[in-house]
Short mmCIF file of C-alpha atoms and ligand atoms in Angstrom, two decimals:
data_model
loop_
_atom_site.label_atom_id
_atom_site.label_comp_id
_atom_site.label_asym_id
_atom_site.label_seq_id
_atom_site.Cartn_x
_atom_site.Cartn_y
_atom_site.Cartn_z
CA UNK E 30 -38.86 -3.22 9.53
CA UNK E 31 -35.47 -1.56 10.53
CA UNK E 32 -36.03 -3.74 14.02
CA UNK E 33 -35.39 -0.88 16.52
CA UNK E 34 -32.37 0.68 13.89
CA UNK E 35 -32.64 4.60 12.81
CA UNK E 36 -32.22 3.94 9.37
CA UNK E 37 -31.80 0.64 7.20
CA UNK E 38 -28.01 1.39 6.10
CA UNK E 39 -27.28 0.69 10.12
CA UNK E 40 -29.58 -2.43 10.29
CA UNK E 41 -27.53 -3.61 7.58
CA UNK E 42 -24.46 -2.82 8.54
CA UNK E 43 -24.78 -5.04 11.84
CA UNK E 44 -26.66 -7.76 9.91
CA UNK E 45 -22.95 -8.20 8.22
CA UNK E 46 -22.25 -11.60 10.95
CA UNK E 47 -25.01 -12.91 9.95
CA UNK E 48 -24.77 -12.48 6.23
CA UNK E 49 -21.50 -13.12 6.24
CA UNK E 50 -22.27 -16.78 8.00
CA UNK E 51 -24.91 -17.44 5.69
CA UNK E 52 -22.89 -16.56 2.54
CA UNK E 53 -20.58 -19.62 3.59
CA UNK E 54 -22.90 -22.18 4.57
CA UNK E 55 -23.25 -25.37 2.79
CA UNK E 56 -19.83 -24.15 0.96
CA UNK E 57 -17.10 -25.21 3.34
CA UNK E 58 -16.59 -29.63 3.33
CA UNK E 59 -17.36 -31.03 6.69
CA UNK E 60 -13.88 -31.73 7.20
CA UNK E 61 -13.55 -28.05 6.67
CA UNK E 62 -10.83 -28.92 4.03
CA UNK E 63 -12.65 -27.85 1.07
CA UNK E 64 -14.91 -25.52 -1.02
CA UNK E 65 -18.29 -26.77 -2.25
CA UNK E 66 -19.52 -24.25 -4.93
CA UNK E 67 -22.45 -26.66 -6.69
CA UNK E 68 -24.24 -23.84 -8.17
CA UNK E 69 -21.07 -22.55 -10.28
CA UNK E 70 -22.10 -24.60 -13.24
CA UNK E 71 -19.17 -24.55 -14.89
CA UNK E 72 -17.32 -27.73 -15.44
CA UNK E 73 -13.50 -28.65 -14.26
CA UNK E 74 -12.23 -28.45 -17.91
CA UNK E 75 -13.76 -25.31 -18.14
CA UNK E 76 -12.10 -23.76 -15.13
CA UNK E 77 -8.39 -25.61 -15.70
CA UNK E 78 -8.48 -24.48 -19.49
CA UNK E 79 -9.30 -20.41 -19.27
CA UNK E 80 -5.78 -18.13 -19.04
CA UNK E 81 -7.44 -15.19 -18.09
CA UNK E 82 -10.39 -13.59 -15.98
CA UNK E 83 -12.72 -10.16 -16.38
CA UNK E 84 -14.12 -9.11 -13.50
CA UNK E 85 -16.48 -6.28 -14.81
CA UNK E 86 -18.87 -4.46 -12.38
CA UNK E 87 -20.25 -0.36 -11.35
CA UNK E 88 -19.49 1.23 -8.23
CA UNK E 89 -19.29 -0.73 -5.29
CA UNK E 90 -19.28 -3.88 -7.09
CA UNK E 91 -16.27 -2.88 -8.82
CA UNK E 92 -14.58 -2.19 -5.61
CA UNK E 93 -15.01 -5.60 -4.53
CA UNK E 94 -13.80 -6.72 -8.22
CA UNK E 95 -10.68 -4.86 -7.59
CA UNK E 96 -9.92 -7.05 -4.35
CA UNK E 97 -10.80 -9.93 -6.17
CA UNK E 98 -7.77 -9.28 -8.42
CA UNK E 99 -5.33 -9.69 -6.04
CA UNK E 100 -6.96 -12.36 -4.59
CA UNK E 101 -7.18 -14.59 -8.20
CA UNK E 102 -3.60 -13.58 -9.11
CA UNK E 103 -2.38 -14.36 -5.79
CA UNK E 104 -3.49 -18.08 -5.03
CA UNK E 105 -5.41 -19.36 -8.20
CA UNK E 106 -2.20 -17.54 -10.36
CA UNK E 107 -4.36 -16.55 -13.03
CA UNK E 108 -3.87 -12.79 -14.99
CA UNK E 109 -7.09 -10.76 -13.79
CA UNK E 110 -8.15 -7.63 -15.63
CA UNK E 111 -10.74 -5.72 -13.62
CA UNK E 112 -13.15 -3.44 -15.72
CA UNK E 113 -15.86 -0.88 -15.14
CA UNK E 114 -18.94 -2.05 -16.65
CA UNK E 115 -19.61 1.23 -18.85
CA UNK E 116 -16.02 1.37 -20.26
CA UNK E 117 -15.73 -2.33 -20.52
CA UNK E 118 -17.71 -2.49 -24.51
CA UNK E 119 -16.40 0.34 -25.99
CA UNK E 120 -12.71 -0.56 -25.42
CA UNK E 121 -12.89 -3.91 -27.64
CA UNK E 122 -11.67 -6.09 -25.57
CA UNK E 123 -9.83 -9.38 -26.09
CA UNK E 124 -12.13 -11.77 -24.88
CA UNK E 125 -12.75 -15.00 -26.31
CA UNK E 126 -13.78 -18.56 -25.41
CA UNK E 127 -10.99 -18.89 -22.75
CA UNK E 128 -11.45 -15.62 -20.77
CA UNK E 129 -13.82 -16.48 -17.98
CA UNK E 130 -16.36 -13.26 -17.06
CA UNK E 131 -17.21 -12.73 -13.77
CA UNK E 132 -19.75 -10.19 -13.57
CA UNK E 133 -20.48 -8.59 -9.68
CA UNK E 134 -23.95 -7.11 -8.96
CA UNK E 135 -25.83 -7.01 -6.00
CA UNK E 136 -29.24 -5.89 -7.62
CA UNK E 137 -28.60 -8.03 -10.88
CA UNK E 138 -30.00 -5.28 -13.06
CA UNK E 139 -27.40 -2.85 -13.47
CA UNK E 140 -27.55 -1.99 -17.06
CA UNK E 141 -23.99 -1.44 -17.49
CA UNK E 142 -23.40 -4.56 -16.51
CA UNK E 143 -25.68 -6.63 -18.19
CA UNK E 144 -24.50 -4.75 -21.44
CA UNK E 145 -20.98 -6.20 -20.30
CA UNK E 146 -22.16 -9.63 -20.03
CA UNK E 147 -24.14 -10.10 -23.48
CA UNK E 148 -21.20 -8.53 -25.23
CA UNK E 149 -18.39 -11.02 -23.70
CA UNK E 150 -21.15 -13.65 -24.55
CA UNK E 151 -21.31 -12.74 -27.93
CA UNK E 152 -17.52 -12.70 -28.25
CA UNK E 153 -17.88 -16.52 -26.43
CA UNK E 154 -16.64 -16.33 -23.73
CA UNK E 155 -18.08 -18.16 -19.83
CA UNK E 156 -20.01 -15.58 -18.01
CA UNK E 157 -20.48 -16.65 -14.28
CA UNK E 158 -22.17 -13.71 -11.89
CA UNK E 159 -21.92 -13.40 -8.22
CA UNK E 160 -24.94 -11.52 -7.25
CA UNK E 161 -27.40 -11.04 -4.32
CA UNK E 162 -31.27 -11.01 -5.93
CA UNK E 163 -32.27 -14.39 -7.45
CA UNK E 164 -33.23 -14.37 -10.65
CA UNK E 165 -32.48 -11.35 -11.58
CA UNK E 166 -31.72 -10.16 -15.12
CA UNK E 167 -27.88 -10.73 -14.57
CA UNK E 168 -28.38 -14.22 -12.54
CA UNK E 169 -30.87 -15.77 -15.53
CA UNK E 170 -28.39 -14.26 -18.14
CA UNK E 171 -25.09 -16.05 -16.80
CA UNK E 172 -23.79 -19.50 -17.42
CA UNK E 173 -23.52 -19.93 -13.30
CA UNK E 174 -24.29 -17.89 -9.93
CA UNK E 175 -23.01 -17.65 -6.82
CA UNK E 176 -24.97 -16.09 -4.87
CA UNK E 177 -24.61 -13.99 -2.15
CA UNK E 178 -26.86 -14.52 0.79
CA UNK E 179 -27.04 -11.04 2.51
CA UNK E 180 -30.72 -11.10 2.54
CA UNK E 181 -32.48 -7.41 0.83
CA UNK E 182 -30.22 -4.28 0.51
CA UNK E 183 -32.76 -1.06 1.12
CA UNK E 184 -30.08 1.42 1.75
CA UNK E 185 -28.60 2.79 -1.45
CA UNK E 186 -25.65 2.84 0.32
CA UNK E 187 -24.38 -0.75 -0.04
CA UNK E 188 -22.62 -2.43 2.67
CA UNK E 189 -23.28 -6.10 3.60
CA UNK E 190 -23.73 -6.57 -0.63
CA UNK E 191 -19.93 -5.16 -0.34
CA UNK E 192 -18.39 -7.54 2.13
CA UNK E 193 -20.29 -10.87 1.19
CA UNK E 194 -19.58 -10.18 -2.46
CA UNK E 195 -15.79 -10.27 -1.04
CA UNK E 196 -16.95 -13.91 1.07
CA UNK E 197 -17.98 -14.79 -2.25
CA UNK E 198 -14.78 -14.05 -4.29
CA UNK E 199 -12.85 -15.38 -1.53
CA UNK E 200 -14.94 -18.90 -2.19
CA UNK E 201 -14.43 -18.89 -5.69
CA UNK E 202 -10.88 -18.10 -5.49
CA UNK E 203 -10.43 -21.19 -3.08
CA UNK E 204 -12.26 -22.83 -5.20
CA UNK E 205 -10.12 -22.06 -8.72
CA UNK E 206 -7.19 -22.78 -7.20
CA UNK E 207 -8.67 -26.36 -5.84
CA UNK E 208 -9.86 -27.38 -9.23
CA UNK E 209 -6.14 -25.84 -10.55
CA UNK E 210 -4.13 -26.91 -8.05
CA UNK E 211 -2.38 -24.40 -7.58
CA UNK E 212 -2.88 -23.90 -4.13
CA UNK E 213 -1.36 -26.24 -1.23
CA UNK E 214 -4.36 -28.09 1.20
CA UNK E 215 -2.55 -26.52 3.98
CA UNK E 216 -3.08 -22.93 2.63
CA UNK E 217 -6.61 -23.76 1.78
CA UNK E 218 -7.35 -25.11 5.30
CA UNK E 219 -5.54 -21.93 6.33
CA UNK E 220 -7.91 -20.20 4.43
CA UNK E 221 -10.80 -21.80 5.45
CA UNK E 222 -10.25 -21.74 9.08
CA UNK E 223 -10.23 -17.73 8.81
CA UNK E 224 -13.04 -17.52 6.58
CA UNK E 225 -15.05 -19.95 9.77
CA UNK E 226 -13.95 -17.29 12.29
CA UNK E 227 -14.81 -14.19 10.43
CA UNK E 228 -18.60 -13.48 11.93
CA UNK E 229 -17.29 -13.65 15.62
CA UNK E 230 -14.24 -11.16 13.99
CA UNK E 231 -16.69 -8.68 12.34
CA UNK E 232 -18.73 -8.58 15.30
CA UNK E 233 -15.95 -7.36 17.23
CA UNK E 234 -15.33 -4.83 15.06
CA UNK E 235 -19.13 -3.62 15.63
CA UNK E 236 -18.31 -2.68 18.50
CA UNK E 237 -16.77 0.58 17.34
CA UNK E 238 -19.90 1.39 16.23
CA UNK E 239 -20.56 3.97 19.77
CA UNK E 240 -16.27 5.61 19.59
CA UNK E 241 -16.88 6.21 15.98
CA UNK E 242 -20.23 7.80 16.31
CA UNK E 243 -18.37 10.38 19.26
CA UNK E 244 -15.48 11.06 17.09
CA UNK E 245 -17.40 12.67 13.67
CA UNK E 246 -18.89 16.15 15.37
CA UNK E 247 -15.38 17.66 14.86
CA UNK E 248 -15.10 17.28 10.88
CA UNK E 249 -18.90 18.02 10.09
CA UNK E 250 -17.33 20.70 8.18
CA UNK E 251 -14.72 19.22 6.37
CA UNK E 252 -14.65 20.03 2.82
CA UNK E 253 -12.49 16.93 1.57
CA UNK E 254 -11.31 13.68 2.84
CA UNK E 255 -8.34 11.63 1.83
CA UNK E 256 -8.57 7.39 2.31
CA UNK E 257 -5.08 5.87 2.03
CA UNK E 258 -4.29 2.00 1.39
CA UNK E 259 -2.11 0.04 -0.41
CA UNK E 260 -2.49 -3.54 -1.66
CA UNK E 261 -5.71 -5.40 -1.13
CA UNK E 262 -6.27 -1.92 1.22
CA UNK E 263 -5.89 0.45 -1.64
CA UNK E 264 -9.79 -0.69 -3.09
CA UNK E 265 -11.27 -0.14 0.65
CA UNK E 266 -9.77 3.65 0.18
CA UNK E 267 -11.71 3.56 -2.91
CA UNK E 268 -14.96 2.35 -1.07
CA UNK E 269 -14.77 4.13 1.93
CA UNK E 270 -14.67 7.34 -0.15
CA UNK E 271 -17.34 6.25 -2.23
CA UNK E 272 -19.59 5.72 0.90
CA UNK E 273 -18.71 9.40 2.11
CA UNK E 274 -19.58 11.11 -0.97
CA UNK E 275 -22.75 8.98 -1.11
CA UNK E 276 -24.51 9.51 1.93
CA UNK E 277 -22.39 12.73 3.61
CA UNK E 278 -21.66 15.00 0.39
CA UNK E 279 -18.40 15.35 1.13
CA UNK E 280 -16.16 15.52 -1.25
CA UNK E 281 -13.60 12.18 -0.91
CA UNK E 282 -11.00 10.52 -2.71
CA UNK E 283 -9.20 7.30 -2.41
CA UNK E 284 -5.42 7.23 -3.24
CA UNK E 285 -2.84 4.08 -3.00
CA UNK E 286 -0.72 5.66 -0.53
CA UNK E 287 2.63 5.14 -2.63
CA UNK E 288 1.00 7.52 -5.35
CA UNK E 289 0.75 10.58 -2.72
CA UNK E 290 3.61 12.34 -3.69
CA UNK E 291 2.87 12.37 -7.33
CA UNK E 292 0.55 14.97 -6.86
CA UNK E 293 -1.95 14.56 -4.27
CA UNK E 294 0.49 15.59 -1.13
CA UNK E 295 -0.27 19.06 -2.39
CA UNK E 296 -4.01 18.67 -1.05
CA UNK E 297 -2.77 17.90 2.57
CA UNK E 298 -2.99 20.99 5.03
CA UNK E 299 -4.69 21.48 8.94
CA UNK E 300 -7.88 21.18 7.35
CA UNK E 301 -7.60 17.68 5.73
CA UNK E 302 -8.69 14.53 7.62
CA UNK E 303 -6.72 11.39 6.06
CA UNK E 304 -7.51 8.09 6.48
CA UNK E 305 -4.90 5.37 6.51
CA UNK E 306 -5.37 1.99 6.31
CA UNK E 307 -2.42 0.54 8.27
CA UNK E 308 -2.62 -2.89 8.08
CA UNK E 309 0.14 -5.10 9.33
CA UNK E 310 0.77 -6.74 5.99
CA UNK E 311 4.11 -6.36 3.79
CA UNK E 312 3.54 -3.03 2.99
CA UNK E 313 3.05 -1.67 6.72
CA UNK E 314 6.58 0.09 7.06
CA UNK E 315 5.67 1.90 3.50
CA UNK E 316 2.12 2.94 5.00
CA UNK E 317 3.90 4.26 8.12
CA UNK E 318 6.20 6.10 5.64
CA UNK E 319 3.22 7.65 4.14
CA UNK E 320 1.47 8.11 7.33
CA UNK E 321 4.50 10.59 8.71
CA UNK E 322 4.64 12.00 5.14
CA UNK E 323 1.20 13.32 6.23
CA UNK E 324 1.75 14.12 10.04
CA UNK E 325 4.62 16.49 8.39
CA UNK E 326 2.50 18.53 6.41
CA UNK E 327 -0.42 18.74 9.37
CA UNK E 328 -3.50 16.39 8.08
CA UNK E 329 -5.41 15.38 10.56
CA UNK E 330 -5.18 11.52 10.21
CA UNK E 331 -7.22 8.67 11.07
CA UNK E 332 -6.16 5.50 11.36
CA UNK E 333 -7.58 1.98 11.19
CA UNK E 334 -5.20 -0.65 12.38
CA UNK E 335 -4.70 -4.18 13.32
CA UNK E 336 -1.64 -3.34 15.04
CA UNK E 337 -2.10 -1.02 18.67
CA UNK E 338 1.45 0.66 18.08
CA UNK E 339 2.62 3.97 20.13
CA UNK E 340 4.45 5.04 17.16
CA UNK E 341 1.32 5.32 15.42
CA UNK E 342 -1.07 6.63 18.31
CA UNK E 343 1.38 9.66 18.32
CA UNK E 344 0.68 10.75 14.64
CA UNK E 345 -3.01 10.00 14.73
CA UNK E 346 -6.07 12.01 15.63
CA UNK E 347 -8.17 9.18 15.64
CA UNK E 348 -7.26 5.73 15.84
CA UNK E 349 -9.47 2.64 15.55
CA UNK E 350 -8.14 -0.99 16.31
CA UNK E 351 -9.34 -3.63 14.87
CA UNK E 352 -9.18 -7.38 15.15
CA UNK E 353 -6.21 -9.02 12.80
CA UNK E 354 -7.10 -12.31 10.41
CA UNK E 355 -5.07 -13.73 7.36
CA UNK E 356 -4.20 -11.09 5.12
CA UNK E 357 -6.57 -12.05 2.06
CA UNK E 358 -9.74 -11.52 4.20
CA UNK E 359 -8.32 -7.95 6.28
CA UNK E 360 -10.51 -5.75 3.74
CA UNK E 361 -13.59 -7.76 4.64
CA UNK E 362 -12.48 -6.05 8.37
CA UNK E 363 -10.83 -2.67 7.29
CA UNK E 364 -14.43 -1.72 5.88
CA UNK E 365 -16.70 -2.18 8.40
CA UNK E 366 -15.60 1.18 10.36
CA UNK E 367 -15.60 2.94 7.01
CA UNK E 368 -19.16 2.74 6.33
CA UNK E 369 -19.53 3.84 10.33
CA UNK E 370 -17.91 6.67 10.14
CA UNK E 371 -20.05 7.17 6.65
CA UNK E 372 -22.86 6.82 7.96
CA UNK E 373 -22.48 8.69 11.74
CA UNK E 374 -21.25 12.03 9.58
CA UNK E 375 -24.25 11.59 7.31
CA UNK E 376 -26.34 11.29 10.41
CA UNK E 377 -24.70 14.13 11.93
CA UNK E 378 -25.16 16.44 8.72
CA UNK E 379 -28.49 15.81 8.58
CA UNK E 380 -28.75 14.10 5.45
CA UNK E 381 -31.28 11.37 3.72
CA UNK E 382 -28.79 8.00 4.33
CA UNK E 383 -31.20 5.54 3.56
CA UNK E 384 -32.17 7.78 0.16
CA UNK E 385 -29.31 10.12 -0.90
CA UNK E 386 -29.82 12.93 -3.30
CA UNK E 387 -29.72 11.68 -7.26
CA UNK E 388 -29.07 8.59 -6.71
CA UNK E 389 -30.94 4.64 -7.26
CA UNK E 390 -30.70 1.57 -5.68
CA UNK E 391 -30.25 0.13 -9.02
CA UNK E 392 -29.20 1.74 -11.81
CA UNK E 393 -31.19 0.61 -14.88
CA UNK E 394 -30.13 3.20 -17.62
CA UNK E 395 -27.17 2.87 -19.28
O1 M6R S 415 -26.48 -3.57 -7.98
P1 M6R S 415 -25.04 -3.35 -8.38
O2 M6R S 415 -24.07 -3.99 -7.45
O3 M6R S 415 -24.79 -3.71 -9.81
O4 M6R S 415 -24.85 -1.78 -8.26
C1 M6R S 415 -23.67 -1.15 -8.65
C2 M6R S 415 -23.61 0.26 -8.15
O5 M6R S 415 -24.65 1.04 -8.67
C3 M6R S 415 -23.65 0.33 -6.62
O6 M6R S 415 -22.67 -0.44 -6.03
C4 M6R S 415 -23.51 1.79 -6.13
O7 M6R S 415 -22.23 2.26 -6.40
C5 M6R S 415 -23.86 1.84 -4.64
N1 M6R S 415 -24.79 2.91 -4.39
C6 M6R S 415 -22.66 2.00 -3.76
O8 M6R S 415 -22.97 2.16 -2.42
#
């Protein structure tokens, strides 16, 4: 069943090409110049008349929900707020008949999250769900699906549920902005050109899969790691620490790396790996910024980078290089070796990756 891999989290992990690919097909035109999402169900008037979006999810889910912010705002130009499931009812929210909910789950059943969704239906509001088991509780209790196609999830640890739920937000973004024009065709095409590449792109970064796996032995005893990221990078921090406490039991936090010295610099000493996410985006000079801010103080940093830059490779312990795309679609990239270097120190520590301590596949208590 795990075809030759030690445990399913790695199977799954390389299956990403292939889930990726299948997540997209029968969504892009022909002509590759538009998005084809039949099974949204909502109509056009529906879509050109809402002023704002929920994305509501748990864990993981809500990572991907907090890239999907920047990616609505950004190109469909609508206000996003982004909400964990369990806080999401208690907070009354202003929801109403022209707040679309998107609700993100890969097992559907999250109780959190269906408690989300019947409460913005009750207050009226469109409930569409992108989620990866069919006819699940979420997926029969929404108004539309879009679903992802990365085939069963056995590791608790998610990973290809992560980056296809992105490939999915990334559609219906695309897909918003078409039916709101508020998107040029040559930005779109852009778009969709990048999105056609990204299996070939992901597999490349697979191939870090062996350095990654030689570099862990080193901070088997680490008590704490730091992931740093700004922008669309900041929620891969957050999910690269959640998949290190997860399957490793080390203690990890994310941080945007502008917030570091508000507090958190005080954490940094010889004993500290950080990991930067140094992406060659707008906000790369302020990440190198940070990045020395670090060196100064004597973390031991890691960085993942689509930019191979001395500079850099003279402040970092470990650096990983990966392959460069648009912008919008870099965190699909940046956390691949995240959930490698995950799951190698989990391997490494001995622990149960497929089955961590405490924890469910799908959480169905609220
Ligand atoms: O099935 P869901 O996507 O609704 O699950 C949400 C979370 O329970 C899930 O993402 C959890 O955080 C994972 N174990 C993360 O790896």
């Amino acid at each position: 069943e795990k075809s030759g891999y030690r445990h399913f989290m790695l199977k799954e992990i390389h299956e990403q090409p292939r889930a990726i690919a299948d997540t997209l097909a029968g969504r892009i035109s022909e002509n590759k110049a538009e998005i084809i999402l039949n099974d949204i169900q909502l109509s056009t008037s529906c879509l050109t008349g809402i002023d704002r979006l929920y994305l509501i999810a748990c864990g993981t889910s809500w990572h991907a929900a907090l890239v999907g912010k920047f990616l609505i705002e950004k190109l469909a130009r609508i206000p996003v707020e982004v909400d964990i499931a369990s806080e999401f009812r208690y907070r009354d929210p202003l929801i109403n008949s022209r707040c679309l909910t998107l609700v993100i789950s890969q097992s559907g059943e999250t109780a959190d999250t269906l408690a989300a969704l019947r409460q913005a239906r009750t207050q009226g509001a469109p409930v569409l769900a992108i989620c990866n088991v069919v006819e699940s509780s979420i997926a029969r209790e929404s108004d539309g699906v879009i679903y992802t196609h990365a085939g069963p999830e056995i590791g608790v640890a998610s990973t290809k549920a992560f980056t296809t739920q992105l490939i999915a937000l990334v559609l219906f973004t695309l897909f918003l902005a078409q039916q709101r024009k508020t998107l040029a065709d040559s930005q779109r095409q852009e778009l969709i050109a990048a999105l056609m590449s990204l299996p070939r792109l992901v597999e490349e970064v697979l191939q870090l899969d062996e350095a990654i796996e030689q570099t862990v032995r080193p901070y088997l005893h680490a008590r704490d790691f730091l992931y740093l990221g700004r922008g669309n990078q900041y929620p891969i921090a957050l999910e690269g620490a959640l998949k290190l406490k997860e399957i490793s039991y080390i203690h990890a936090e994310g941080y945007p790396a502008g917030e570091m010295k508000h507090g958190p610099i005080a954490l940094i000493d010889e004993d500290l790996p950080v990991l930067v996410l140094a992406i060659k985006n707008a906000t790369f000079a302020k990440v190198c910024a940070n990045l020395e801010e670090v060196h100064a103080r004597g973390g031991q940093i890691f960085i993942v980078s689509d930019c191979d830059c001395s500079d850099l490779r003279a402040l970092a312990r470990e650096y990983f290089i990966i392959p460069t795309t648009h912008d919008d679609l870099m965190p699909i990239l940046t956390s691949i070796p995240l959930q490698l270097l995950a799951y190698h120190l989990a391997v490494l520590k001995g622990t149960d990756v497929d089955q961590p301590r405490n924890l469910a596949k799908s959480v169905t208590v609220e």
